Structure formats: structure tokens, C-alpha cells
Tab-separated table of C-alpha atoms and ligand atoms in Angstrom:
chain	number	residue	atom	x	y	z
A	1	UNK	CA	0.000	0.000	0.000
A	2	UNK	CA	0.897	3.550	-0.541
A	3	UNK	CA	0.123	6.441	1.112
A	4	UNK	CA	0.174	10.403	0.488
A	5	UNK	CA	1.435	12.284	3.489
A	6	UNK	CA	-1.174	15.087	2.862
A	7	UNK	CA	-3.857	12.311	2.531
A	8	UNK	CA	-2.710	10.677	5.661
A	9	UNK	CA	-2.585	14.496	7.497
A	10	UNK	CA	-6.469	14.944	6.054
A	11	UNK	CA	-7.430	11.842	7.357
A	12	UNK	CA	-6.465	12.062	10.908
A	13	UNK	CA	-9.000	10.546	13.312
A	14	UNK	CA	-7.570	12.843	16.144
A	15	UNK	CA	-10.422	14.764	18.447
A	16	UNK	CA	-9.146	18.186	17.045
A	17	UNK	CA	-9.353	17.026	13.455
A	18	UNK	CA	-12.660	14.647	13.222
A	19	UNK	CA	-15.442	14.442	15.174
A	20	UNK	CA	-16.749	11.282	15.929
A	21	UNK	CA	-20.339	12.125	17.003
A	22	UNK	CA	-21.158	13.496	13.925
A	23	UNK	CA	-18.765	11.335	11.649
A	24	UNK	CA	-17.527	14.752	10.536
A	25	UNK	CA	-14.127	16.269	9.424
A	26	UNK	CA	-13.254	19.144	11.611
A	27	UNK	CA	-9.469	20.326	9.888
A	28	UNK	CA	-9.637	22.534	7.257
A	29	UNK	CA	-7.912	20.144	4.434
A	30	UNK	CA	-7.012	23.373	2.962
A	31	UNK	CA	-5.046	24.173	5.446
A	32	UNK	CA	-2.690	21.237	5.397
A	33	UNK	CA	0.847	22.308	3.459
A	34	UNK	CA	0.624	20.512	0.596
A	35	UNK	CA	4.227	19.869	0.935
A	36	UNK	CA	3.586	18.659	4.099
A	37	UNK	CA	6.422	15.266	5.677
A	38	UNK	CA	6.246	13.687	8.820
A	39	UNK	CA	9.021	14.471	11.698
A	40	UNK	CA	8.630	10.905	12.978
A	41	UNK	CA	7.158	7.699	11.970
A	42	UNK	CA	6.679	5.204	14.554
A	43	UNK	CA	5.323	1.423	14.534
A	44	UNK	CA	4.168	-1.036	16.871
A	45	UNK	CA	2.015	-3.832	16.500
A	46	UNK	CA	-1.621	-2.498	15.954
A	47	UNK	CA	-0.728	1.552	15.338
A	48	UNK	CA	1.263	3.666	13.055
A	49	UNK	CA	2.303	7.098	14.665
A	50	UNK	CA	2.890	9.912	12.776
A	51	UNK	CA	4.403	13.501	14.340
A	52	UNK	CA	3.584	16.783	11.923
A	53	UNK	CA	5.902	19.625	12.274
A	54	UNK	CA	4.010	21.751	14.302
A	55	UNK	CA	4.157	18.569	16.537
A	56	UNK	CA	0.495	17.236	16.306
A	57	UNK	CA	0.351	13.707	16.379
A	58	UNK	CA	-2.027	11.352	14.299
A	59	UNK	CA	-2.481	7.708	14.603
A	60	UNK	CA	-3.779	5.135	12.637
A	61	UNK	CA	-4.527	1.568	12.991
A	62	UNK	CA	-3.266	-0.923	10.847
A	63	UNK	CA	-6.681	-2.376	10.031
A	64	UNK	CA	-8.048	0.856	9.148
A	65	UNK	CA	-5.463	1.516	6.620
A	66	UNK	CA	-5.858	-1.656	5.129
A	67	UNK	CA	-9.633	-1.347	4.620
A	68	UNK	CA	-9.164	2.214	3.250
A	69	UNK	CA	-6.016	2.133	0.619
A	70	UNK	CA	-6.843	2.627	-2.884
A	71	UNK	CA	-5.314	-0.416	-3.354
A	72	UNK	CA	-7.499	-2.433	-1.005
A	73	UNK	CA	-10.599	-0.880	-2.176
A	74	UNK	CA	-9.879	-2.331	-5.709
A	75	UNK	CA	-10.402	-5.361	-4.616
A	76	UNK	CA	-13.132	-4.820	-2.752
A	77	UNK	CA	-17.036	-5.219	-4.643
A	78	UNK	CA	-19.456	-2.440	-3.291
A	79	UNK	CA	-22.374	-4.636	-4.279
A	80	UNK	CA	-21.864	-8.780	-4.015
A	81	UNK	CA	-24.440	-9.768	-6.872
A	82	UNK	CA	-25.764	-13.474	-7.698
A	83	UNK	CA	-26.115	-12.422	-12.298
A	84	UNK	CA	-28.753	-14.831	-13.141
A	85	UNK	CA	-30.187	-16.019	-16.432
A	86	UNK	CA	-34.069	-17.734	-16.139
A	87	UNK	CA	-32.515	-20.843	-14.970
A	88	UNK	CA	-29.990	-20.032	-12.574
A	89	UNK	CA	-33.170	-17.596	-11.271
A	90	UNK	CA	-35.334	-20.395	-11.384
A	91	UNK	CA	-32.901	-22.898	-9.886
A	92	UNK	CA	-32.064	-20.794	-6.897
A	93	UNK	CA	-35.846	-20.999	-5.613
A	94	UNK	CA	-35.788	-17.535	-4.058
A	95	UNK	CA	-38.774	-17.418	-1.516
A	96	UNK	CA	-41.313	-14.671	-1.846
A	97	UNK	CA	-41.537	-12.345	1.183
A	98	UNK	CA	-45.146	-12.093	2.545
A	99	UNK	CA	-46.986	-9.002	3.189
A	100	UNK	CA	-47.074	-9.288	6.750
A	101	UNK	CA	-43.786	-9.959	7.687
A	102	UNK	CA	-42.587	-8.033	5.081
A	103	UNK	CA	-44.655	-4.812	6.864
A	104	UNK	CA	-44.365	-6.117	10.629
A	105	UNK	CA	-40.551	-7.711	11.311
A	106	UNK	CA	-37.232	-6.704	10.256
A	107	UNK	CA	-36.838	-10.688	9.674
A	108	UNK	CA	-39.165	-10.034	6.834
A	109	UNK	CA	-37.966	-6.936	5.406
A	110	UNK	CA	-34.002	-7.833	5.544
A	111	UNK	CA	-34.732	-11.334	3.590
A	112	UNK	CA	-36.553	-9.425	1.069
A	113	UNK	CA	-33.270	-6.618	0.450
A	114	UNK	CA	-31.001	-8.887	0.638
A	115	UNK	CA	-32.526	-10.932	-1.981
A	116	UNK	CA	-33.401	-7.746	-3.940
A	117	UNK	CA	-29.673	-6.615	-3.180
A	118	UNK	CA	-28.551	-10.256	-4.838
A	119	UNK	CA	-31.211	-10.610	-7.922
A	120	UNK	CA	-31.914	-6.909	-8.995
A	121	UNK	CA	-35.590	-8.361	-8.168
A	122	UNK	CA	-37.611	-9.588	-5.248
A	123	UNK	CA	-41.725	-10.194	-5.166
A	124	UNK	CA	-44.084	-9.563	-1.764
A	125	UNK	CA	-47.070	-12.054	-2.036
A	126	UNK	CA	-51.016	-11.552	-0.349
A	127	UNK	CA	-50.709	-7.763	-0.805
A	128	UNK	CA	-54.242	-6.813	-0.483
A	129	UNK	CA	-54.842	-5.134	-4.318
A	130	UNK	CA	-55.159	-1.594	-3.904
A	131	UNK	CA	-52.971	1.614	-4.419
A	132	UNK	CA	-53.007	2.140	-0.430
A	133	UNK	CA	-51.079	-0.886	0.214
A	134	UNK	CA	-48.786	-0.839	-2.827
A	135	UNK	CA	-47.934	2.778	-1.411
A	136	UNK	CA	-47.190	1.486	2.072
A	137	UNK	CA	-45.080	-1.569	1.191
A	138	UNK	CA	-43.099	0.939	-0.793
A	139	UNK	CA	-42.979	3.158	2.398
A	140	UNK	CA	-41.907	0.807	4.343
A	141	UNK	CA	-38.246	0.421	1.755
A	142	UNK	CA	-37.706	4.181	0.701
A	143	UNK	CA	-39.090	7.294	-0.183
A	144	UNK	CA	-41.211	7.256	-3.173
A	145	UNK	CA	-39.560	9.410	-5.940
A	146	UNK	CA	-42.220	11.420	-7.375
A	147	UNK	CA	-41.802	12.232	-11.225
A	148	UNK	CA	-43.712	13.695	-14.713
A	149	UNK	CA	-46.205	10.541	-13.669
A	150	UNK	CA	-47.060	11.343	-10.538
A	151	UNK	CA	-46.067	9.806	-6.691
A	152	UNK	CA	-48.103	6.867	-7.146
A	153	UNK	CA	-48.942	5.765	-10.467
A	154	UNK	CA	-51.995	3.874	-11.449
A	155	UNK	CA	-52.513	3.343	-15.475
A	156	UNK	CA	-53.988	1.516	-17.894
A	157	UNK	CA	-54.710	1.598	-21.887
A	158	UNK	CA	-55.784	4.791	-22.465
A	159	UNK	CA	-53.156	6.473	-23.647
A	160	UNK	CA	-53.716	8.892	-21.505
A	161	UNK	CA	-49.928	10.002	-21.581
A	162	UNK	CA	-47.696	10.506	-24.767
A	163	UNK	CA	-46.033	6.855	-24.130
A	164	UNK	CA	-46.158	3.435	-25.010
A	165	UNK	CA	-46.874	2.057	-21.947
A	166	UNK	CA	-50.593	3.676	-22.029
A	167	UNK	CA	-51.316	1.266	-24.602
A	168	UNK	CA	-51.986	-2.271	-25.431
A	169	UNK	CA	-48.534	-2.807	-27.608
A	170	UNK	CA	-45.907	-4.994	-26.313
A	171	UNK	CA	-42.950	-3.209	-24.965
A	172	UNK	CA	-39.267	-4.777	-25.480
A	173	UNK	CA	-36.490	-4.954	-22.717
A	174	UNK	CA	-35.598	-1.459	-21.587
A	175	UNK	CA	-34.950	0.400	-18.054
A	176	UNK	CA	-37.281	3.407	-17.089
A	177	UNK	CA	-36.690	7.065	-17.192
A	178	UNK	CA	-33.121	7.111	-18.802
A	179	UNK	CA	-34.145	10.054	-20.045
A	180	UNK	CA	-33.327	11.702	-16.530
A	181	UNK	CA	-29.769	13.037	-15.188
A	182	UNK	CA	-30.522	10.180	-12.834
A	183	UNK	CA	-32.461	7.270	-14.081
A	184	UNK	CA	-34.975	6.021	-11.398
A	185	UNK	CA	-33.471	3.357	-8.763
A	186	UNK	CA	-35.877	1.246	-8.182
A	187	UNK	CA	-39.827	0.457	-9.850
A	188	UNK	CA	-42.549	-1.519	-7.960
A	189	UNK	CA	-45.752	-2.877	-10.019
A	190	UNK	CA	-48.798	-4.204	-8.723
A	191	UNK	CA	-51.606	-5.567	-11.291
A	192	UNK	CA	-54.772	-4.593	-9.853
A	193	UNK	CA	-56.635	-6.216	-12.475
A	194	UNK	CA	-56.546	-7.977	-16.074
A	195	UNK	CA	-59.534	-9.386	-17.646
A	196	UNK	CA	-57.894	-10.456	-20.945
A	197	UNK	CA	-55.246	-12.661	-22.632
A	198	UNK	CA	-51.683	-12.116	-22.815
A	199	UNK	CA	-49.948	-8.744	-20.318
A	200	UNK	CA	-46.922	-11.051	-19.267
A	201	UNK	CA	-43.785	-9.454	-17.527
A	202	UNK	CA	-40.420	-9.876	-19.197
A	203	UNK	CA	-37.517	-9.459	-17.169
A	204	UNK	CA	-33.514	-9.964	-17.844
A	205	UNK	CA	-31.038	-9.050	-15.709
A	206	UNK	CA	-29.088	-6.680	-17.505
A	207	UNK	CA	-25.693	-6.955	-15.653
A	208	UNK	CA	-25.603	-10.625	-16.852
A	209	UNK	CA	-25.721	-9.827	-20.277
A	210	UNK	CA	-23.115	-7.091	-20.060
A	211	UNK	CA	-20.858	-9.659	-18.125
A	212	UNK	CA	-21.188	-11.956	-21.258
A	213	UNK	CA	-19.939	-8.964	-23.532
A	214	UNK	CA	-16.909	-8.423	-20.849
A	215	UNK	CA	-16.227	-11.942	-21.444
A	216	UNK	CA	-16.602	-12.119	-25.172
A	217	UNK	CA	-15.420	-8.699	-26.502
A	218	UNK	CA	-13.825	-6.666	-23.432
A	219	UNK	CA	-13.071	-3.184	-26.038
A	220	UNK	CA	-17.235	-3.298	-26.834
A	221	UNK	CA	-18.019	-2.994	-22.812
A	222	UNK	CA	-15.306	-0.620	-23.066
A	223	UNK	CA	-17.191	1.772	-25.920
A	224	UNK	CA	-20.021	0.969	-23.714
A	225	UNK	CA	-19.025	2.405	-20.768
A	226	UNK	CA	-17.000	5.495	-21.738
A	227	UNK	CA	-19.540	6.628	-25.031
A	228	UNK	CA	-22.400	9.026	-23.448
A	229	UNK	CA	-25.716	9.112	-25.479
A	230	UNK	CA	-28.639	11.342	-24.873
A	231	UNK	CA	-32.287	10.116	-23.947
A	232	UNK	CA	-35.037	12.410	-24.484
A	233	UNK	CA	-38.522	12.092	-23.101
A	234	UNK	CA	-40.789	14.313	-25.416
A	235	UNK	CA	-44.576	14.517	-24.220
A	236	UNK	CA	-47.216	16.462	-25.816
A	237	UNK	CA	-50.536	15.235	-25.005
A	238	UNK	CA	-53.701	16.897	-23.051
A	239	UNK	CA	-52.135	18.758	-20.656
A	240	UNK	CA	-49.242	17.173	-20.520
A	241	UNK	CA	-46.249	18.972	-21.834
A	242	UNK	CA	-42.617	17.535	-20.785
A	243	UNK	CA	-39.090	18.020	-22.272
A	244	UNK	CA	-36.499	15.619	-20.173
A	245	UNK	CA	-32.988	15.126	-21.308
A	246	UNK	CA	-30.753	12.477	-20.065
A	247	UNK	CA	-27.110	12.012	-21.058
A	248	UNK	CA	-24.775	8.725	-20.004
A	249	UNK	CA	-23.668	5.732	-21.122
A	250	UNK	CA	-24.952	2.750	-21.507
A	251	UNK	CA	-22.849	0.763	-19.232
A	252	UNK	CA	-21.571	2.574	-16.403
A	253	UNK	CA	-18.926	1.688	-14.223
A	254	UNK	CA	-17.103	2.779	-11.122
A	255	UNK	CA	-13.495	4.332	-12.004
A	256	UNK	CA	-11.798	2.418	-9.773
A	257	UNK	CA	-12.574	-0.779	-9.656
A	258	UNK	CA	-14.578	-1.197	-12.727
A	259	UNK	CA	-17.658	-2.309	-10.909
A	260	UNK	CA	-20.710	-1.905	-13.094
A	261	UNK	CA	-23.507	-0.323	-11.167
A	262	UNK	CA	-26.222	1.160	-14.028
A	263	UNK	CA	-27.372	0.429	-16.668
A	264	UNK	CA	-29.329	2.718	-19.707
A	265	UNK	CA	-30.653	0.632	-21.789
A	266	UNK	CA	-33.956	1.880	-23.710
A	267	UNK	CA	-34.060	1.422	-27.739
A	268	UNK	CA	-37.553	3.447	-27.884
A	269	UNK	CA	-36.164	6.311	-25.864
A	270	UNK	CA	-32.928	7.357	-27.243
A	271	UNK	CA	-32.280	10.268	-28.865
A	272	UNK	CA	-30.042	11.666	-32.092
A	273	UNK	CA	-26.924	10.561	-31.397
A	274	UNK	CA	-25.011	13.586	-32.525
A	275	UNK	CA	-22.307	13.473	-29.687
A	276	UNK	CA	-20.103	10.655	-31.389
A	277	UNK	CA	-17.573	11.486	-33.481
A	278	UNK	CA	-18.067	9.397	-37.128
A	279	UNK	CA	-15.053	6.935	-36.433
A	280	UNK	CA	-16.738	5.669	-32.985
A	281	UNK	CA	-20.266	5.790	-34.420
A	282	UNK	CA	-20.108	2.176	-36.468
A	283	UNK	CA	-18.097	0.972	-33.139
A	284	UNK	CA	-20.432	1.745	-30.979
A	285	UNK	CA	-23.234	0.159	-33.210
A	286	UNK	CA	-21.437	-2.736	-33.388
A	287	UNK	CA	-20.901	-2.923	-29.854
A	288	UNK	CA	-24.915	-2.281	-29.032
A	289	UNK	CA	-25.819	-4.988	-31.180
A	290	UNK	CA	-23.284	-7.396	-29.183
A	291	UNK	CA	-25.243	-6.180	-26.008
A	292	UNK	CA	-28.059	-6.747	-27.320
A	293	UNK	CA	-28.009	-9.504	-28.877
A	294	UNK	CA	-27.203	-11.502	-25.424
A	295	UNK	CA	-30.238	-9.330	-23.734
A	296	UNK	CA	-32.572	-11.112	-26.623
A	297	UNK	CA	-31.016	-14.582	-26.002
A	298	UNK	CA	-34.220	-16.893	-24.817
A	299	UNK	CA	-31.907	-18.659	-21.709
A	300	UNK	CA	-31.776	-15.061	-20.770
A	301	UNK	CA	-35.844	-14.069	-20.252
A	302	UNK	CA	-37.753	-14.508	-17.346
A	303	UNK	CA	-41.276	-14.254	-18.133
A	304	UNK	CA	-43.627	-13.817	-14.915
A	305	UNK	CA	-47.942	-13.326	-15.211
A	306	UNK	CA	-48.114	-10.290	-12.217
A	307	UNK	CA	-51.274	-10.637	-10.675
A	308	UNK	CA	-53.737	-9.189	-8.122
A	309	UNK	CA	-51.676	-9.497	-4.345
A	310	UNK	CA	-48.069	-10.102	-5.790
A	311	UNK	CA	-46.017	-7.227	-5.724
A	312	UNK	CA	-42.386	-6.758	-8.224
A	313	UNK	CA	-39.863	-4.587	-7.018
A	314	UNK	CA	-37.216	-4.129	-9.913
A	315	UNK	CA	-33.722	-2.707	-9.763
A	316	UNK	CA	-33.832	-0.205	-12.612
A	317	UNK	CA	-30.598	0.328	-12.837
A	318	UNK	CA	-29.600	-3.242	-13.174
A	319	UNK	CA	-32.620	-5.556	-14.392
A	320	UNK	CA	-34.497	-4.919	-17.940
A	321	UNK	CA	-38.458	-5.157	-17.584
A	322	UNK	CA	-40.907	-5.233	-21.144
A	323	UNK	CA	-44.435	-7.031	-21.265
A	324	UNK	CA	-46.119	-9.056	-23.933
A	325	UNK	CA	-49.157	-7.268	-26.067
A	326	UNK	CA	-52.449	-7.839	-24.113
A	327	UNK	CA	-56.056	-7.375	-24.699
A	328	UNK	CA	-58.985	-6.562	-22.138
A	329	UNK	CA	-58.730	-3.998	-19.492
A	330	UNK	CA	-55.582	-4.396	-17.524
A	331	UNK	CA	-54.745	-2.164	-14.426
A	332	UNK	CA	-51.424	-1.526	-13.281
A	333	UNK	CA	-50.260	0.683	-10.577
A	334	UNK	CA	-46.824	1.090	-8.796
A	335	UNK	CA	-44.506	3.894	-7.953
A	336	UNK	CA	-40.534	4.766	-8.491
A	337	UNK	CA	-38.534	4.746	-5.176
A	338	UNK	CA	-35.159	6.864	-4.374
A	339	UNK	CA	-32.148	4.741	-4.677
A	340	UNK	CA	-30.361	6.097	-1.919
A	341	UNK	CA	-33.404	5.440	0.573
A	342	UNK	CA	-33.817	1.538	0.061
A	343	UNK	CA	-29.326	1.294	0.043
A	344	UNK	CA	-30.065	3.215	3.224
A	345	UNK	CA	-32.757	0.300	4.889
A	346	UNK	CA	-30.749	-2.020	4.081
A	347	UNK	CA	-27.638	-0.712	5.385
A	348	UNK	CA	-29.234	-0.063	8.543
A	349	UNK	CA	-30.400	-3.684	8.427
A	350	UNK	CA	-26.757	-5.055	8.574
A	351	UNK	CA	-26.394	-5.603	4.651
A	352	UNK	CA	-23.689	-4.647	2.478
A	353	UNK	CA	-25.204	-1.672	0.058
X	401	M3L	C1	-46.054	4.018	-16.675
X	401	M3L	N1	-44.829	4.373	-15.973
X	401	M3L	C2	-45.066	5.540	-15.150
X	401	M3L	C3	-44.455	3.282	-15.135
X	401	M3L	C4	-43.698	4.534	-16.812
X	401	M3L	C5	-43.786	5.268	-18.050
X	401	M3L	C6	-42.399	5.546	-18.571
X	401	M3L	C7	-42.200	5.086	-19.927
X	401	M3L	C8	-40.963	5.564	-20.578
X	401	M3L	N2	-40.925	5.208	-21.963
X	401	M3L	C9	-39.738	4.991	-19.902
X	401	M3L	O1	-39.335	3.895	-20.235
X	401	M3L	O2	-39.177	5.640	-19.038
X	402	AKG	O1	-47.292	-2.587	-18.649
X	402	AKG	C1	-46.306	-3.086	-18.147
X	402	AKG	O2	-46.302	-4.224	-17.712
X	402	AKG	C2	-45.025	-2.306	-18.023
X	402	AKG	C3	-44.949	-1.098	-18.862
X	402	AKG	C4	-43.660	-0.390	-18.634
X	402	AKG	O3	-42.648	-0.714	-19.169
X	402	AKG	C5	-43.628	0.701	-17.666
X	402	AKG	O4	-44.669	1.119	-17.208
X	402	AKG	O5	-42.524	1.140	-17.332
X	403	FE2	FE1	-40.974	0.533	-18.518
């Protein structure tokens, strides 16, 4: 491991320099000479000492530097993930959380994050069918991230927005509202009601598909990851009048570790690329078509029939949803939550987020 004396000097745990009631830096980092060396270094078994010139003294445990180095955190995952096609999803039998325990013990609630954490995906069974309890299971995660379509959403055919989803039409693999600076976390559906044929959920996990691509052509994930594209959300219907611009790549991945933690994936939503210089362009096509071709692979689809009582919470950052065409009424309600909220439950709950 190596270490920057002016990073060790900012990060001294002292009582003058951090307070540890409010997990807050008290020195001014600006403060700290940038040319800044140590008069003495001294080691024992557990502590490294360090004495500044003006003869403060910080101290650091060995542990703590280990768990904080840039080189340890390389190693380190910020999200342990189980990728899944439909039959490693299938095989792994992940139980269903019900709406009790789910709402009454923190049993309940932690076995349904951590298998949300895991899969990208996680279902609450007997929900009673109504928009009041969809909003309090969500309640009970996060915050409920209120957008263009409202807090709580309810919709069905009627095209009563400028969007695909208000209608009948089958909708391919894609993740919601790329078309924001910051794509929703997390979407929960609830199917209040279909009296009709057809209305099934698709879902692929989207992070196993990329992995394939890592695996099979490392310089497409690359184009992937670094190329930003626009998504543009253009509404003008009734009263309803909305302009939202988005802009990231497809596949995006922590700096330092290359951890892939979103991704924007949403053919019927992406704007004029006009951002790409002509020599990337074909790359990048070729590259999208790679990606997608392993999101439209059949081992890859899980297909689920959401019903009345049995409640999806989907990772949109991670897990593609689309639904088959349907006919007859079909009612559909559900609600975006704030990313940072449900990483913040479970955190609280003991799990790694
Ligand atoms: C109906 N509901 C509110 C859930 C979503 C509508 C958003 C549809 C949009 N094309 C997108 O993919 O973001
Ligand atoms: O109707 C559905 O099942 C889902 C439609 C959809 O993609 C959405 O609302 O985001
Ligand atoms: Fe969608």
C-alpha cells in the first residue's frame, strides 16, 4: 500500500481534526501544506504514529489503513451480486416475502433486500390489491420518488400520456426514465386487475448480459461504458407537456474498480446521437448490437404473469423489464422509489449496500 502524506494528514481521526459524534471532518484540508512530511514515523504492533511539524500527532490503525487504501478498495465489490439467467433464477428458488412480515418484522424486510440486493428483483405475495397498500409496502423500503407521472402511479390503456406504456402494444427490454440526469433506482408494479389474454412481464437481468460482452469482446463494454448518449422524453398530449434530457452511457462503471452499477438501456427512448464522433459511431453500433443480442437470447428471459396481491420490485438500474401485447382492461399501478433510501434500509439492516 501507498500512502500520500497530505492524505494521511487529512485523514487524521484525532479529536481536534474529526469528530466522531457526527462522523464529521473538523481540519480545514485546505489548510494542510501541501508539501507537508512527517518528523517521525513510529510502529508497533496495531498503530502507526505519525508527528507533523508543528508537533500534532495522528495515529492510525493498521486495520483501518488496510480497509481504506486505494489499493485495497480495488479489490473490494461495493455490491456482491448473484447475475442470473431464467434458470440459474429459477434454480435458486428464491422465496417470496409475505406481506405481513414483510410490513411487521425486520426478519421479513431484511430477507426481502437482501434478496433484492442479490437478484436486482424480489416479489411480496397476499398484498391486499389496492394503491393504499402498494404505497405502504413501498414506504416501508424508501421514499417514493415522485416524477412527470405522478407519486403513485396507477394506469392503464388509455393512452392517456404521450407513451407506449398507455397502450396495449408490447414493450421490449428497456430500463425506465433514462431520459433523466438520474435514471430512477428502483420500480414496484402491482396488477390490480386484467380481464384479458396475454400482459406477461419480461424481465432480464441486464448486468448478466453485459458480463457476457466483458467476457466475449472486453473493447465493446469498453465503448459501452465510456460513449455518453442522450435520452429524451418528449410529451405532448392533453395537458401534458414535458421536455427531459438524459445524457450517459450505456454501461456505467465505477473508475476504480470497474464495478458496473447502471445500466441505460432503452431502444424506444434514445435520442439523435449527434455526440459521437463518425469513427466511434459504427463501433459503438457494433458494440450495441453485441449487447443486445445476449439481452434477446431466450436462456436469458424470465417471463412472470403479475397478478392481483403479488407485488415486483425491480432494480432499474440493473434488471431490464418489457411485457407481452395484451387485450382486455388491464390495471397496473406502482410507484418509483429513491435509490439512496432503500441502500439506506438495508444498510441499517446489517447488509452490504
Ligand atoms: C407508466 N410508468 C409511469 C411506469 C412509466 C412510463 C415511462 C415510460 C418511458 N418510456 C420509460 O421507459 O421511461
Ligand atoms: O405494462 C407493463 O407491464 C409495463 C410497462 C412499462 O414498461 C412501464 O410502465 O414502465
Ligand atoms: Fe418501462
Amino acid at each position: 500500500m501507498r500512502f500520500d502524506y497530505v492524505w494521511l494528514r487529512d485523514h487524521c481521526l484525532s479529536a481536534s481534526c474529526y469528530n466522531s459524534k457526527t462522523h464529521q471532518r473538523s481540519l480545514d484540508t485546505a489548510s494542510v501544506d501541501l508539501c507537508i512530511q512527517p518528523k517521525t514515523i513510529r510502529l508497533d504492533e496495531t498503530t502507526l504514529f505519525f508527528t507533523w511539524p508543528d508537533g500534532h500527532v495522528t495515529r492510525y490503525d493498521l486495520d483501518w489503513l488496510v480497509k481504506n487504501s486505494y489499493e485495497g478498495q480495488k479489490q473490494k465489490v461495493i455490491q456482491p451480486r448473484i447475475l442470473w439467467n431464467a434458470e440459474i433464477y429459477q434454480q435458486a428458488q428464491v422465496p417470496s416475502v409475505d406481506f405481513q412480515s414483510f410490513l411487521e418484522t425486520k426478519e421479513g424486510l431484511k430477507n426481502f433486500l437482501q434478496n433484492f440486493l442479490l437478484y436486482g428483483i424480489a416479489f411480496v405475495e397476499n398484498v391486499p390489491p389496492t394503491q393504499e397498500h402498494t404505497e405502504k409496502l413501498a414506504e416501508r423500503i424508501s421514499l417514493i420518488r415522485e416524477t412527470i407521472y405522478g407519486r403513485m402511479w396507477y394506469f392503464t390503456s388509455d393512452f392517456s400520456r404521450g407513451d407506449t406504456a398507455y397502450t396495449k402494444l408490447a414493450l421490449d427490454r428497456h430500463t425506465d426514465t433514462t431520459y433523466f440526469q438520474e435514471p430512477c433506482g428502483i420500480q414496484v408494479f402491482h396488477c390490480l386487475k386484467h380481464e384479458g389474454t396475454g400482459g406477461r412481464t419480461l424481465l432480464v437481468d441486464g448486468f448478466y448480459a453485459a458480463e457476457q460482452v466483458l467476457q466475449k469482446a472486453p473493447e465493446e463494454f469498453e465503448l459501452l461504458s465510456k460513449v455518453p448518449l442522450k435520452h429524451e422524453y418528449i410529451e405532448n398530449v392533453g395537458e401534458c407537456h414535458n421536455h427531459m434530457i438524459g445524457v450517459g452511457p450505456v454501461l456505467n462503471i465505477y473508475p476504480w474498480n470497474k464495478e458496473l452499477y447502471m445500466i441505460r438501456y432503452n431502444n424506444y427512448d434514445r435520442a439523435v446521437i449527434n455526440t459521437v464522433p463518425y469513427d466511434v459511431v459504427h463501433r459503438w453500433y457494433t458494440a450495441h448490437r453485441t449487447l443486445t443480442i445476449e439481452l434477446r437470447k431466450p436462456e436469458n428471459e424470465f417471463w412472470v404473469k403479475l397478478k392481483p396481491g403479488r407485488v415486483l420490485f425491480i432494480d432499474n438500474w440493473r434488471v431490464l423489464h418489457g411485457r407481452e401485447s395484451f387485450t382486455g382492461y388491464r390495471q397496473l399501478c406502482g410507484c418509483y422509489l429513491t435509490r439512496d433510501d432503500v441502500l439506506n434500509t438495508a444498510r441499517l439492516l446489517g447488509l452490504q449496500a
